[in-house]
CSV table of C-alpha atoms and ligand atoms in Angstrom, one decimal:
chain,number,residue,atom,x,y,z
A,6,MET,CA,41.5,-88.3,-125.5
A,7,GLU,CA,45.1,-89.1,-124.6
A,8,SER,CA,45.5,-92.2,-122.4
A,9,TRP,CA,46.8,-91.8,-118.9
A,10,GLN,CA,49.9,-93.8,-119.9
A,11,ALA,CA,50.7,-91.5,-122.8
A,12,ARG,CA,50.1,-88.3,-120.7
A,13,LEU,CA,52.4,-89.7,-118.0
A,14,ARG,CA,55.1,-90.4,-120.6
A,15,ARG,CA,54.8,-87.2,-122.5
A,16,GLN,CA,54.0,-84.6,-120.0
A,17,SER,CA,55.9,-85.5,-116.9
A,18,ILE,CA,59.2,-83.9,-115.9
A,19,ALA,CA,61.7,-86.6,-115.7
A,20,SER,CA,65.1,-84.9,-116.4
A,21,LEU,CA,67.0,-82.0,-114.9
A,22,GLU,CA,67.0,-80.4,-118.4
A,23,ALA,CA,63.2,-80.4,-118.4
A,24,LEU,CA,63.2,-79.0,-114.9
A,25,VAL,CA,65.5,-76.2,-115.8
A,26,ALA,CA,63.5,-75.5,-119.0
A,27,ARG,CA,60.3,-75.2,-117.0
A,28,PHE,CA,61.4,-73.3,-113.9
A,29,GLY,CA,64.6,-71.5,-115.0
A,30,ALA,CA,68.3,-72.2,-114.5
A,31,GLU,CA,68.7,-69.7,-111.7
A,32,HIS,CA,67.0,-72.2,-109.3
A,33,PHE,CA,69.6,-74.9,-110.0
A,34,PRO,CA,73.0,-73.3,-109.3
A,35,ASP,CA,74.9,-76.7,-108.9
A,36,LEU,CA,73.5,-78.9,-111.6
A,37,ALA,CA,76.4,-81.3,-111.6
A,38,ARG,CA,75.9,-82.3,-107.9
A,39,LEU,CA,72.1,-82.2,-108.3
A,40,ARG,CA,72.5,-84.8,-111.1
A,41,GLN,CA,74.0,-87.0,-108.5
A,42,ALA,CA,70.9,-86.6,-106.3
A,43,ALA,CA,68.6,-87.2,-109.3
A,44,GLU,CA,70.6,-90.4,-110.1
A,45,ASN,CA,70.5,-91.8,-106.6
A,46,PHE,CA,66.8,-92.2,-106.7
A,47,GLU,CA,64.3,-92.3,-109.6
A,48,PHE,CA,63.1,-88.8,-110.6
A,49,ARG,CA,59.7,-88.0,-112.2
A,50,ILE,CA,57.1,-85.4,-111.5
A,51,SER,CA,53.7,-86.3,-113.0
A,52,PRO,CA,51.7,-83.7,-115.0
A,53,ALA,CA,49.2,-83.0,-112.2
A,54,MET,CA,52.0,-82.3,-109.8
A,55,VAL,CA,54.0,-80.2,-112.3
A,56,ASP,CA,50.9,-78.1,-112.7
A,57,LEU,CA,50.5,-77.7,-108.9
A,58,ILE,CA,54.0,-76.2,-108.3
A,59,LYS,CA,53.4,-72.5,-107.9
A,60,SER,CA,56.9,-71.4,-107.1
A,61,PRO,CA,60.3,-73.0,-106.4
A,62,GLY,CA,60.6,-74.4,-102.9
A,63,ASP,CA,56.9,-74.5,-102.2
A,64,PRO,CA,55.3,-77.6,-100.5
A,65,ILE,CA,54.7,-79.4,-103.8
A,66,TRP,CA,58.2,-78.7,-105.2
A,67,ARG,CA,59.8,-79.9,-102.0
A,68,GLN,CA,58.2,-83.3,-102.3
A,69,TYR,CA,59.4,-84.1,-105.8
A,70,VAL,CA,62.3,-81.9,-107.0
A,71,PRO,CA,65.7,-83.5,-106.3
A,72,ASP,CA,67.6,-81.5,-103.7
A,73,LEU,CA,71.3,-81.2,-102.8
A,74,GLN,CA,70.4,-82.0,-99.2
A,75,GLU,CA,69.7,-85.6,-100.3
A,76,LEU,CA,73.5,-86.0,-100.7
A,77,GLU,CA,74.3,-85.0,-97.1
A,78,VAL,CA,75.4,-87.9,-94.9
A,79,HIS,CA,73.4,-88.5,-91.8
A,80,ASP,CA,72.8,-91.7,-89.8
A,81,GLY,CA,69.8,-92.5,-92.0
A,82,LEU,CA,69.0,-96.1,-92.8
A,83,VAL,CA,68.8,-97.7,-96.2
A,84,ASP,CA,65.9,-100.0,-95.1
A,85,SER,CA,64.7,-98.1,-92.1
A,86,LEU,CA,61.7,-100.4,-91.4
A,87,ALA,CA,63.7,-103.6,-91.8
A,88,GLU,CA,61.2,-104.7,-94.5
A,89,ASP,CA,63.7,-106.9,-96.2
A,90,ALA,CA,64.7,-108.7,-93.0
A,91,ASN,CA,61.0,-109.5,-92.5
A,92,SER,CA,60.6,-110.7,-96.1
A,93,PRO,CA,59.9,-114.5,-96.3
A,94,VAL,CA,59.6,-114.5,-100.2
A,95,PRO,CA,60.4,-111.7,-102.7
A,96,ASN,CA,57.9,-108.8,-102.6
A,97,VAL,CA,56.3,-109.8,-99.3
A,98,THR,CA,56.9,-108.3,-95.8
A,99,HIS,CA,55.1,-110.3,-93.1
A,100,ARG,CA,55.5,-108.6,-89.8
A,101,TYR,CA,52.1,-108.6,-88.1
A,102,PRO,CA,50.2,-111.6,-87.0
A,103,ASP,CA,47.3,-111.5,-89.5
A,104,ARG,CA,48.3,-109.3,-92.4
A,105,ALA,CA,51.0,-108.9,-94.9
A,106,LEU,CA,52.5,-106.2,-97.2
A,107,PHE,CA,52.7,-107.1,-100.9
A,108,LEU,CA,54.7,-105.1,-103.3
A,109,VAL,CA,53.1,-105.4,-106.7
A,110,SER,CA,54.6,-102.5,-108.7
A,111,PRO,CA,58.1,-101.0,-108.9
A,112,VAL,CA,57.0,-97.7,-110.4
A,113,CYS,CA,55.2,-94.5,-109.3
A,114,ALA,CA,53.6,-91.6,-111.2
A,115,SER,CA,55.7,-89.1,-109.2
A,116,TYR,CA,58.6,-90.1,-107.0
A,117,CYS,CA,58.4,-88.6,-103.5
A,118,ARG,CA,62.0,-87.6,-102.5
A,119,PHE,CA,61.2,-88.8,-98.9
A,120,CYS,CA,60.3,-92.3,-100.0
A,121,THR,CA,60.8,-94.9,-97.3
A,122,ARG,CA,61.4,-97.5,-100.0
A,123,ARG,CA,63.8,-95.4,-102.2
A,124,ARG,CA,66.2,-98.3,-101.9
A,125,LYS,CA,64.1,-100.3,-104.4
A,126,VAL,CA,61.2,-98.2,-105.8
A,127,GLY,CA,61.7,-97.3,-109.4
A,128,ASP,CA,63.9,-100.4,-110.0
A,129,PRO,CA,62.0,-103.3,-111.6
A,130,GLU,CA,64.9,-105.6,-110.6
A,131,LYS,CA,64.3,-105.0,-106.9
A,132,ILE,CA,60.5,-105.3,-107.1
A,133,PRO,CA,60.5,-108.2,-109.6
A,134,LEU,CA,57.0,-108.8,-111.0
A,135,ALA,CA,58.0,-112.1,-112.5
A,136,GLU,CA,58.2,-113.5,-108.9
A,137,LEU,CA,54.6,-112.8,-107.8
A,138,GLU,CA,53.9,-116.5,-107.9
A,139,SER,CA,56.0,-117.2,-104.8
A,140,ALA,CA,54.1,-114.5,-103.0
A,141,PHE,CA,50.7,-116.1,-103.9
A,142,ARG,CA,51.9,-119.5,-102.7
A,143,TYR,CA,53.1,-118.0,-99.5
A,144,PHE,CA,49.7,-116.4,-98.9
A,145,GLU,CA,48.0,-119.7,-99.7
A,146,GLN,CA,50.1,-121.6,-97.2
A,147,HIS,CA,49.7,-119.0,-94.4
A,148,THR,CA,46.1,-119.3,-93.3
A,149,GLU,CA,46.6,-116.7,-90.6
A,150,ILE,CA,46.8,-114.0,-93.2
A,151,ARG,CA,43.4,-112.4,-93.5
A,152,ASP,CA,44.4,-108.9,-94.9
A,153,ILE,CA,46.7,-108.2,-97.8
A,154,ILE,CA,48.1,-104.7,-98.3
A,155,MET,CA,49.1,-104.1,-101.9
A,156,SER,CA,51.8,-101.5,-102.3
A,157,GLY,CA,55.0,-100.8,-104.3
A,158,GLY,CA,55.7,-98.5,-106.1
A,159,ASP,CA,52.1,-97.8,-106.9
A,160,PRO,CA,49.8,-100.7,-107.6
A,161,LEU,CA,47.4,-98.5,-109.7
A,162,LEU,CA,50.1,-97.9,-112.3
A,163,LEU,CA,49.7,-101.5,-113.3
A,164,SER,CA,47.4,-102.1,-116.3
A,165,ASP,CA,43.8,-102.8,-115.7
A,166,ARG,CA,44.4,-106.4,-116.7
A,167,ARG,CA,47.2,-106.8,-114.1
A,168,VAL,CA,45.2,-105.2,-111.4
A,169,ASP,CA,42.3,-107.5,-112.2
A,170,GLU,CA,44.6,-110.6,-112.3
A,171,ILE,CA,46.2,-109.9,-108.9
A,172,CYS,CA,42.9,-109.2,-107.2
A,173,LYS,CA,41.3,-112.3,-108.7
A,174,ARG,CA,44.2,-114.4,-107.5
A,175,LEU,CA,44.0,-113.0,-104.0
A,176,ARG,CA,40.2,-113.4,-103.9
A,177,ALA,CA,40.7,-117.1,-104.8
A,178,ILE,CA,42.4,-117.6,-101.4
A,179,ARG,CA,39.7,-118.4,-99.0
A,180,HIS,CA,41.3,-117.1,-95.8
A,181,ILE,CA,42.0,-113.6,-97.2
A,182,GLU,CA,39.1,-111.5,-95.9
A,183,ILE,CA,40.1,-108.0,-97.0
A,184,ILE,CA,42.3,-106.5,-99.7
A,185,ARG,CA,43.9,-103.1,-99.3
A,186,ILE,CA,45.6,-101.0,-102.0
A,187,GLY,CA,48.0,-98.2,-101.1
A,188,SER,CA,48.1,-95.7,-103.9
A,189,ARG,CA,49.1,-92.1,-104.5
A,190,VAL,CA,47.5,-92.1,-108.0
A,191,PRO,CA,44.3,-90.2,-106.9
A,192,CYS,CA,46.8,-87.3,-106.1
A,193,HIS,CA,49.5,-87.8,-108.7
A,194,LEU,CA,47.6,-89.1,-111.7
A,195,PRO,CA,43.9,-88.7,-111.1
A,196,GLU,CA,43.2,-89.4,-114.8
A,197,ARG,CA,44.2,-93.0,-114.0
A,198,ILE,CA,41.0,-93.5,-112.0
A,199,THR,CA,38.9,-94.5,-115.0
A,200,PRO,CA,35.3,-96.0,-114.9
A,201,GLU,CA,36.9,-99.2,-116.2
A,202,LEU,CA,39.3,-99.4,-113.3
A,203,CYS,CA,36.5,-98.7,-110.8
A,204,GLY,CA,34.5,-101.4,-112.4
A,205,ILE,CA,37.3,-103.9,-111.9
A,206,LEU,CA,38.0,-102.9,-108.3
A,207,GLY,CA,34.3,-103.0,-107.4
A,208,ARG,CA,34.3,-106.7,-108.2
A,209,TYR,CA,36.7,-107.6,-105.3
A,210,HIS,CA,35.0,-106.2,-102.2
A,211,PRO,CA,35.7,-105.9,-99.3
A,212,LEU,CA,38.5,-103.8,-100.9
A,213,TYR,CA,39.9,-100.7,-99.2
A,214,ILE,CA,42.2,-98.0,-100.7
A,215,ASN,CA,44.5,-95.9,-98.6
A,216,THR,CA,45.7,-93.0,-100.6
A,217,HIS,CA,48.3,-90.4,-99.7
A,218,PHE,CA,47.9,-86.6,-99.7
A,219,ASN,CA,50.3,-84.3,-97.8
A,220,HIS,CA,49.0,-80.8,-98.5
A,221,PRO,CA,45.5,-79.3,-98.9
A,222,ASP,CA,46.4,-77.9,-102.4
A,223,GLU,CA,46.7,-81.5,-103.6
A,224,LEU,CA,43.0,-81.9,-103.4
A,225,THR,CA,42.4,-80.4,-106.9
A,226,PRO,CA,39.1,-80.8,-108.7
A,227,PRO,CA,40.4,-83.8,-110.7
A,228,ALA,CA,41.7,-85.4,-107.6
A,229,VAL,CA,38.4,-84.9,-105.8
A,230,ARG,CA,36.6,-86.3,-108.8
A,231,ALA,CA,38.8,-89.4,-108.9
A,232,LEU,CA,38.2,-90.0,-105.2
A,233,GLY,CA,34.5,-89.6,-105.7
A,234,MET,CA,34.6,-92.3,-108.4
A,235,LEU,CA,36.4,-94.7,-106.1
A,236,ALA,CA,33.9,-94.0,-103.3
A,237,ASP,CA,31.0,-94.5,-105.7
A,238,ALA,CA,32.5,-97.9,-106.5
A,239,GLY,CA,31.9,-98.7,-102.9
A,240,ILE,CA,35.6,-98.5,-101.8
A,241,PRO,CA,36.2,-97.1,-98.3
A,242,LEU,CA,39.0,-94.5,-98.7
A,243,GLY,CA,41.7,-93.7,-96.1
A,244,CYS,CA,44.7,-91.4,-96.2
A,245,GLN,CA,48.2,-92.0,-95.0
A,246,THR,CA,49.9,-88.6,-94.6
A,247,VAL,CA,53.6,-88.1,-93.9
A,248,LEU,CA,54.6,-85.2,-91.6
A,249,LEU,CA,57.2,-83.3,-93.6
A,250,ARG,CA,59.2,-80.2,-92.8
A,251,GLY,CA,58.4,-77.3,-95.1
A,252,VAL,CA,55.4,-79.1,-96.5
A,253,ASN,CA,52.8,-79.7,-93.7
A,254,ASP,CA,54.5,-79.2,-90.4
A,255,ASP,CA,51.9,-76.6,-89.4
A,256,PRO,CA,48.7,-77.3,-87.5
A,257,GLU,CA,46.6,-75.0,-89.7
A,258,VAL,CA,47.8,-76.6,-92.9
A,259,MET,CA,47.2,-80.1,-91.5
A,260,LYS,CA,43.7,-79.1,-90.3
A,261,ARG,CA,42.8,-77.8,-93.7
A,262,LEU,CA,44.2,-81.0,-95.3
A,263,MET,CA,42.2,-83.3,-93.0
A,264,GLN,CA,39.0,-81.3,-93.5
A,265,ARG,CA,39.4,-81.3,-97.3
A,266,LEU,CA,40.0,-85.0,-97.3
A,267,LEU,CA,36.7,-85.5,-95.5
A,268,THR,CA,34.8,-83.4,-98.0
A,269,ALA,CA,36.4,-85.6,-100.7
A,270,ARG,CA,35.0,-88.7,-98.9
A,271,VAL,CA,38.4,-89.8,-97.5
A,272,ARG,CA,38.7,-90.7,-93.8
A,273,PRO,CA,42.2,-89.7,-92.6
A,274,TYR,CA,43.9,-92.9,-91.3
A,275,TYR,CA,47.5,-92.2,-90.3
A,276,ILE,CA,49.9,-89.3,-89.9
A,277,TYR,CA,53.4,-90.8,-90.0
A,278,MET,CA,56.6,-89.4,-88.6
A,279,CYS,CA,59.0,-89.2,-91.5
A,280,ASP,CA,61.1,-92.3,-91.5
A,281,GLN,CA,64.8,-92.1,-90.8
A,282,VAL,CA,65.7,-92.9,-94.3
A,283,ALA,CA,69.0,-92.1,-95.9
A,284,GLY,CA,68.6,-89.1,-98.3
A,285,ALA,CA,65.5,-87.7,-96.6
A,286,GLU,CA,66.9,-86.2,-93.5
A,287,HIS,CA,65.9,-82.7,-94.5
A,288,PHE,CA,62.2,-83.7,-94.4
A,289,ARG,CA,62.3,-84.7,-90.8
A,290,THR,CA,60.8,-82.6,-88.0
A,291,THR,CA,60.4,-83.2,-84.3
A,292,VAL,CA,57.9,-85.7,-82.7
A,293,GLU,CA,56.7,-82.7,-80.6
A,294,LYS,CA,55.5,-81.0,-83.8
A,295,GLY,CA,53.4,-84.1,-84.6
A,296,LEU,CA,51.9,-84.1,-81.1
A,297,GLU,CA,51.2,-80.4,-81.4
A,298,ILE,CA,49.3,-81.1,-84.7
A,299,ILE,CA,47.2,-83.8,-83.1
A,300,LYS,CA,46.4,-81.5,-80.2
A,301,ALA,CA,45.3,-78.8,-82.6
A,302,LEU,CA,42.9,-81.3,-84.3
A,303,ARG,CA,41.3,-83.3,-81.5
A,304,GLY,CA,38.3,-81.5,-80.2
A,305,TRP,CA,38.8,-78.4,-82.4
A,306,THR,CA,37.5,-80.1,-85.5
A,307,SER,CA,35.4,-83.2,-86.4
A,308,GLY,CA,36.7,-86.4,-84.7
A,309,LEU,CA,36.6,-87.9,-88.2
A,310,ALA,CA,39.4,-85.5,-89.2
A,311,VAL,CA,41.8,-86.8,-86.6
A,312,PRO,CA,44.0,-89.7,-87.8
A,313,HIS,CA,46.3,-91.8,-85.7
A,314,PHE,CA,49.8,-90.3,-85.3
A,315,VAL,CA,52.4,-93.0,-85.5
A,316,ILE,CA,56.0,-93.7,-85.7
A,317,ASP,CA,56.8,-96.7,-87.9
A,318,ALA,CA,59.6,-98.0,-85.6
A,319,PRO,CA,63.1,-98.2,-87.1
A,320,GLY,CA,64.3,-101.8,-87.2
A,321,GLY,CA,60.8,-103.3,-87.9
A,322,GLY,CA,58.9,-102.6,-84.7
A,323,GLY,CA,55.8,-101.6,-86.7
A,324,LYS,CA,53.6,-98.7,-86.3
A,325,ILE,CA,53.5,-97.3,-82.7
A,326,PRO,CA,50.8,-94.7,-81.9
A,327,LEU,CA,51.6,-91.4,-80.0
A,328,LEU,CA,49.1,-89.3,-78.2
A,329,PRO,CA,49.3,-85.9,-76.5
A,330,GLU,CA,48.8,-86.3,-72.8
A,331,TYR,CA,45.1,-86.1,-71.8
A,332,VAL,CA,45.4,-88.1,-68.6
A,333,GLU,CA,46.8,-86.2,-65.7
A,334,SER,CA,46.6,-89.1,-63.1
A,335,ILE,CA,44.9,-92.4,-62.6
A,336,SER,CA,44.1,-93.9,-59.2
A,337,ASP,CA,41.8,-96.6,-58.0
A,338,ASP,CA,39.3,-93.9,-57.2
A,339,GLU,CA,39.4,-91.6,-60.1
A,340,VAL,CA,41.0,-90.5,-63.4
A,341,VAL,CA,41.9,-86.8,-63.7
A,342,LEU,CA,41.6,-85.7,-67.3
A,343,ARG,CA,42.4,-82.6,-69.4
A,344,ASN,CA,40.0,-81.9,-72.3
A,345,TYR,CA,41.1,-80.4,-75.6
A,346,ALA,CA,40.8,-76.9,-74.4
A,347,GLY,CA,42.8,-77.5,-71.2
A,348,GLY,CA,39.8,-77.9,-68.8
A,349,ARG,CA,40.2,-80.3,-65.9
A,350,TYR,CA,37.6,-83.1,-65.5
A,351,VAL,CA,37.4,-86.0,-63.0
A,352,TYR,CA,36.0,-89.4,-63.9
A,353,LYS,CA,35.2,-91.7,-60.9
A,354,GLN,CA,36.3,-95.3,-61.2
A,355,PRO,CA,33.7,-97.9,-60.4
A,356,GLN,CA,34.0,-99.0,-56.8
A,357,PRO,CA,35.1,-102.6,-56.3
A,358,ASP,CA,32.4,-104.9,-55.1
A,359,THR,CA,32.6,-105.3,-51.3
A,360,ALA,CA,29.7,-107.6,-50.9
A,361,PRO,CA,28.0,-109.9,-53.4
A,362,HIS,CA,24.9,-108.5,-54.9
A,363,PRO,CA,21.7,-109.8,-53.2
A,364,PRO,CA,19.9,-112.1,-55.5
A,365,ILE,CA,17.4,-110.4,-57.7
A,366,GLU,CA,13.9,-111.5,-56.9
A,367,PHE,CA,11.4,-111.9,-59.6
A,368,GLU,CA,7.7,-111.5,-59.3
A,369,PRO,CA,6.0,-114.4,-61.0
A,370,VAL,CA,4.3,-113.2,-64.1
A,371,LEU,CA,0.9,-114.7,-64.6
A,372,VAL,CA,0.0,-115.2,-68.2
A,373,GLY,CA,-3.6,-115.5,-69.3
B,28,PLP,C1,51.8,-100.7,-92.3
B,28,PLP,C2,52.0,-102.1,-92.5
B,28,PLP,C3,50.9,-103.0,-92.4
B,28,PLP,C4,49.5,-102.5,-92.1
B,28,PLP,O1,49.4,-101.9,-90.8
B,28,PLP,P1,48.0,-101.4,-90.3
B,28,PLP,O2,48.3,-100.7,-89.0
B,28,PLP,O3,47.1,-102.6,-90.2
B,28,PLP,O4,47.4,-100.5,-91.3
B,28,PLP,C5,51.2,-104.3,-92.5
B,28,PLP,N1,52.4,-104.8,-92.8
B,28,PLP,C6,53.5,-103.9,-92.8
B,28,PLP,C7,54.8,-104.5,-93.1
B,28,PLP,C8,53.3,-102.6,-92.7
B,28,PLP,O5,54.4,-101.7,-92.8
């Protein structure tokens, strides 16, 4: 059987010529300008995603096919999360008290056109793997770090040997309690999830994987199989979904996605507002749409299917949760609540103690 590396190399679409050959020139009226969009940011659609595109402009197409709208100028930011400003050594962003983001791979199987890190993803010079040593030293010196989040690019596009080496090195640092891997490979390149890889990952528990699915159609039989293999290796699976216009900005689509993730043994973790990243403006929708989606999930389906809805704050504020309003009022006496269906409920606050409790008197217990 062909290796995942060979299949990715041979059967991906990675040029406008291949795109035109596959879908027809009529869908690309302005190839010259489109080339500019394709050159601004790495372009590749992995075999599994090519197979999933049913028609031009559908939710899968929109995520991966370069678009002229990427060239429109808005007030988008190049590094919208200020990751580089919070980077003490190359490949590390240390923003939160007890955990750090660790970029270990510059490449992805498919490149999402809405990528937050499009300023560096796809470019090995901007995520330099020769410099991982300074990151390991930083982690060793910072004993407050108990959680490492491996990202990139996609960490699982590294060879088995590299994945093994990095995990081993992290596990050798006593204060690192948990390892996390962020990867879209279960969606983009499910054949990468091999028994050998699962065997390696299973040696480094507690290890978590947060994957990334944006549309229910992405949970194909091979993707579900790959997720099952990871789960069987004892890896708890989460999903970080991005709210995207024309892809999943619809409560019914999101509900189906979250339910299918659960059946694939993945617990939805976050829905992100799309970042204000230059070149991805056409993917953004309103915050109200996100709140509407959460409202359509909470109570109406399994609580396990309801992720946190967050904005990763521009300028490096980190992830800030947003909730629809369920609290109508709070006083010292009571809290007035609305349930998912709009019903009104009152919860009485505990009354403050006016007098000390009388001492509890014990009956002596006679033994024997
Ligand atoms: C998202 C993120 C984390 C992890 O955040 P959690 O809420 O713990 O999942 C850590 N560091 C950076 C820089 C991040 O962007």
